[in-house]
Coordinates of C-alpha atoms in Angstrom, one line a residue:
V1 CA 0.0 0.0 0.0
P2 CA 1.4 3.4 -0.8
K3 CA 2.8 5.4 2.1
E4 CA 0.2 8.0 1.5
A5 CA -2.5 5.5 2.4
K6 CA -1.3 4.9 5.9
I7 CA -3.7 5.8 8.7
G8 CA -2.4 7.7 11.7
E9 CA -0.1 10.0 9.7
K10 CA -1.2 13.5 8.8
P11 CA -2.7 13.6 5.3
P12 CA 0.1 14.3 2.7
V13 CA 0.3 17.8 1.2
R14 CA -1.4 17.5 -2.2
T15 CA -0.5 19.6 -5.2
K16 CA -3.1 21.4 -7.2
N17 CA -2.6 18.9 -10.0
E18 CA -5.1 16.1 -9.7
T19 CA -4.0 12.5 -9.8
S20 CA -4.9 10.9 -13.2
L21 CA -5.6 7.2 -13.6
K22 CA -4.3 5.4 -16.7
S23 CA -7.9 5.0 -17.7
G24 CA -10.4 7.9 -18.2
L25 CA -13.4 7.9 -16.0
V26 CA -16.9 9.1 -16.8
L27 CA -19.4 9.4 -13.9
W28 CA -23.2 9.5 -14.7
G29 CA -25.3 11.1 -12.0
N30 CA -27.1 14.2 -10.8
L31 CA -26.3 16.9 -8.2
T32 CA -28.7 15.8 -5.4
C33 CA -28.5 12.0 -5.2
P34 CA -26.7 11.0 -2.0
Y35 CA -25.2 7.9 -3.7
V36 CA -23.8 10.0 -6.5
Q37 CA -22.4 12.4 -3.9
R38 CA -20.6 9.5 -2.1
V39 CA -18.7 8.7 -5.3
R40 CA -17.9 12.4 -6.1
I41 CA -16.6 12.9 -2.5
A42 CA -14.3 9.8 -3.0
L43 CA -13.1 11.1 -6.3
V44 CA -12.3 14.5 -4.9
E45 CA -10.5 13.0 -1.9
K46 CA -8.5 10.7 -4.1
K47 CA -7.7 13.5 -6.6
I48 CA -8.9 11.5 -9.5
K49 CA -9.9 13.2 -12.7
Y50 CA -13.3 12.4 -14.2
T51 CA -15.9 13.7 -16.5
F52 CA -19.4 14.2 -15.0
K53 CA -22.5 13.7 -17.1
I54 CA -25.8 14.9 -15.7
V55 CA -28.8 12.4 -15.8
D56 CA -32.4 13.6 -15.6
V57 CA -33.7 11.1 -13.0
V58 CA -37.2 12.7 -13.1
G59 CA -37.9 13.0 -16.8
E60 CA -37.0 10.7 -19.7
K61 CA -33.4 9.5 -19.5
S62 CA -31.2 9.9 -22.5
P63 CA -30.8 6.9 -24.9
E64 CA -27.0 7.1 -24.4
F65 CA -27.3 6.7 -20.6
V66 CA -29.9 3.9 -20.9
A67 CA -27.6 2.1 -23.4
T68 CA -24.6 2.5 -21.1
Y69 CA -26.5 1.2 -18.1
A70 CA -27.6 -1.8 -20.1
R71 CA -24.0 -2.7 -20.7
A72 CA -23.5 -3.0 -16.9
V73 CA -26.9 -4.6 -16.1
P74 CA -28.3 -6.3 -19.2
C75 CA -31.8 -6.6 -17.8
H76 CA -34.6 -4.9 -19.7
F77 CA -37.0 -4.6 -16.8
R78 CA -34.5 -3.0 -14.4
R79 CA -34.8 0.8 -14.2
P80 CA -31.5 2.5 -15.1
C81 CA -30.3 4.4 -12.1
V82 CA -27.3 6.5 -10.9
P83 CA -24.5 6.6 -10.2
L84 CA -22.8 4.8 -13.1
L85 CA -19.1 4.8 -13.8
E86 CA -17.5 4.3 -17.2
I87 CA -13.9 3.2 -17.4
C88 CA -12.2 4.1 -20.7
E89 CA -8.9 2.8 -21.9
D90 CA -8.4 6.0 -23.7
S91 CA -9.6 9.1 -21.8
S92 CA -10.0 10.9 -25.1
S93 CA -12.3 8.2 -26.5
A94 CA -16.0 8.0 -25.9
K95 CA -15.9 4.2 -26.0
S96 CA -15.4 2.5 -22.7
N97 CA -14.6 -1.1 -21.9
V98 CA -16.1 -1.4 -18.5
V99 CA -19.2 0.1 -16.9
I100 CA -19.8 -0.2 -13.1
P101 CA -23.1 0.5 -11.4
E102 CA -24.0 1.0 -7.7
S103 CA -22.1 3.4 -5.4
S104 CA -20.8 0.8 -3.0
I105 CA -19.2 -1.2 -6.0
I106 CA -17.8 2.0 -7.5
L107 CA -16.2 2.9 -4.1
E108 CA -14.6 -0.5 -4.0
Y109 CA -13.2 0.0 -7.5
L110 CA -11.8 3.4 -6.5
E111 CA -10.3 1.9 -3.4
D112 CA -8.6 -0.7 -5.4
C113 CA -7.0 2.1 -7.4
S114 CA -5.2 3.1 -4.2
L115 CA -3.3 -0.3 -4.5
S116 CA -2.5 -0.1 -8.1
E117 CA -1.9 3.7 -8.6
E118 CA 1.1 5.1 -6.7
K119 CA -0.4 8.6 -6.0
V120 CA -4.0 7.7 -5.2
P121 CA -4.6 7.8 -1.4
S122 CA -6.6 5.1 0.3
L123 CA -9.8 5.9 2.3
K124 CA -9.6 2.7 4.4
P125 CA -7.3 1.8 7.2
N126 CA -4.6 -0.9 6.7
D127 CA -5.4 -2.8 9.9
A128 CA -7.9 -5.6 9.2
V129 CA -9.8 -5.3 12.5
L130 CA -10.0 -1.5 12.3
K131 CA -11.3 -1.8 8.8
A132 CA -13.9 -4.3 9.9
R133 CA -15.0 -1.9 12.8
C134 CA -15.3 1.0 10.3
S135 CA -17.4 -1.2 8.0
L136 CA -19.7 -2.1 11.0
F137 CA -20.0 1.5 11.9
V138 CA -21.2 2.4 8.4
Q139 CA -23.6 -0.6 8.3
L140 CA -25.1 0.4 11.7
F141 CA -25.6 4.0 10.5
L142 CA -27.3 2.9 7.3
Q143 CA -29.6 0.6 9.2
E144 CA -30.4 2.8 12.2
I145 CA -30.0 6.5 11.1
K146 CA -30.3 6.7 7.4
P147 CA -34.1 5.7 7.3
L148 CA -34.9 8.4 9.9
T149 CA -35.1 11.2 7.2
Y150 CA -37.8 9.3 5.3
E151 CA -39.7 8.5 8.5
I152 CA -39.5 12.1 9.7
L153 CA -40.9 13.5 6.5
N154 CA -43.7 11.0 6.5
A155 CA -44.7 11.1 10.2
A156 CA -48.4 12.1 10.2
K157 CA -48.7 12.9 13.9
M158 CA -46.4 14.4 16.5
S159 CA -46.5 11.1 18.4
A160 CA -45.1 9.4 15.4
L161 CA -42.5 12.1 15.0
A162 CA -41.5 11.7 18.7
A163 CA -41.1 8.0 18.2
V164 CA -38.7 8.6 15.3
V165 CA -36.7 11.0 17.4
E166 CA -36.4 8.4 20.2
R167 CA -35.2 5.8 17.7
G168 CA -32.7 8.3 16.5
R169 CA -31.4 8.8 20.0
R170 CA -31.0 5.1 20.5
G171 CA -29.2 4.8 17.2
C172 CA -26.8 7.6 18.0
R173 CA -26.0 6.0 21.4
M174 CA -25.2 2.8 19.6
L175 CA -23.0 4.6 17.0
D176 CA -21.2 6.6 19.7
A177 CA -20.2 3.3 21.5
Q178 CA -19.0 1.9 18.2
L179 CA -17.1 5.1 17.4
Q180 CA -15.3 5.0 20.8
L181 CA -14.4 1.4 20.0
I182 CA -12.9 2.5 16.7
Q183 CA -11.0 5.3 18.3
R184 CA -9.8 3.5 21.4
T185 CA -6.0 3.2 21.6
S186 CA -5.1 -0.2 23.0
S187 CA -1.7 -1.1 24.4
N188 CA -2.1 -4.5 22.7
G189 CA -2.9 -3.0 19.3
A190 CA -6.1 -2.8 17.3
S191 CA -6.0 -6.5 16.4
G192 CA -5.6 -7.7 20.0
G193 CA -2.1 -9.1 19.2
E194 CA 1.1 -7.3 18.7
S195 CA 0.9 -3.6 18.9
K196 CA -0.8 -2.1 15.8
S197 CA -2.2 1.0 17.4
D198 CA 0.1 3.4 15.6
E199 CA -2.8 4.1 13.2
L200 CA -4.9 5.4 16.1
K201 CA -2.3 7.5 18.1
E202 CA -2.9 10.7 16.1
R203 CA -6.6 10.8 16.9
S204 CA -7.9 14.3 17.3
V205 CA -10.9 15.1 19.5
N206 CA -12.4 17.3 16.8
G207 CA -11.2 15.1 13.9
F208 CA -12.8 12.5 11.8
A209 CA -13.7 8.9 12.7
L210 CA -10.0 8.0 12.2
G211 CA -8.6 11.2 13.6
E212 CA -7.2 13.5 11.0
F213 CA -7.7 10.9 8.3
F214 CA -10.8 11.5 6.1
S215 CA -12.0 7.9 5.5
V216 CA -14.7 5.8 3.9
V217 CA -16.8 6.5 7.0
E218 CA -17.2 10.2 6.2
T219 CA -17.5 9.5 2.4
T220 CA -20.5 7.2 3.0
L221 CA -22.2 9.0 5.8
A222 CA -21.9 12.7 4.8
P223 CA -24.6 12.9 2.1
H224 CA -27.2 11.2 4.4
L225 CA -26.3 13.3 7.4
Q226 CA -26.7 16.4 5.3
R227 CA -30.3 15.5 4.6
L228 CA -31.0 14.5 8.2
L229 CA -29.5 17.6 9.8
F230 CA -30.3 20.3 7.3
V231 CA -33.1 19.2 4.9
A232 CA -35.4 17.4 7.3
P233 CA -35.7 20.3 9.9
K234 CA -36.5 22.7 7.1
L235 CA -39.3 20.6 5.7
R236 CA -40.6 19.6 9.2
P237 CA -40.2 22.6 11.5
E238 CA -42.1 20.9 14.3
L239 CA -39.1 18.5 14.5
V240 CA -37.4 21.0 16.8
N241 CA -40.1 20.7 19.3
A242 CA -40.1 16.9 19.1
I243 CA -36.3 16.9 19.8
A244 CA -36.6 19.3 22.7
K245 CA -38.9 17.0 24.6
P246 CA -37.1 14.7 27.1

């Protein structure tokens, strides 16, 4: 793994020039989809050049996008969706060899680029146990917190809204415990064997899940937290009163 990918060190100073992969990338998406935003955040953090093509997810999709999606998922009854990543052997050519759907799969591909491309930083820790704990944190968030935005917007009564808030409190307590587990520096190391806690020693109280290292945790969670913390209260002003109640 490139030295730049190591957790626990301060992020390397990056030049203004973006890192370019050997293959050109084309990302199909829109500006508001949280799953597209995940991918765009990862691309920015990894300093990977790409071309962004806007898809009208409300109206009729362009024949070019539909045909491109069909190359990734050759199923006529599946509705084409974003994000969609094209990988071109020649960045100047419109013809691509590989098409990847689904944000989680695209993020895996971009992470693999950190292993094959010398200047592409990783968004995952090197330690296997720490990596697993981060994955569990993300999974718990997606299960316990992500659905709250939809439930808040669709709660018909204040009692239903209050119940959603209480579930959110329980979910946050669960995540807080998991976050402390991720960030805990153990004298025996993160894996419980020989000391591997160097990755955790640079933790900052006001930093990210892995201290000063921006990771896959923030990449995945940020778009959904944005909706929960900023969009939901705007659309449901009474949410403030529900939160204020003990």
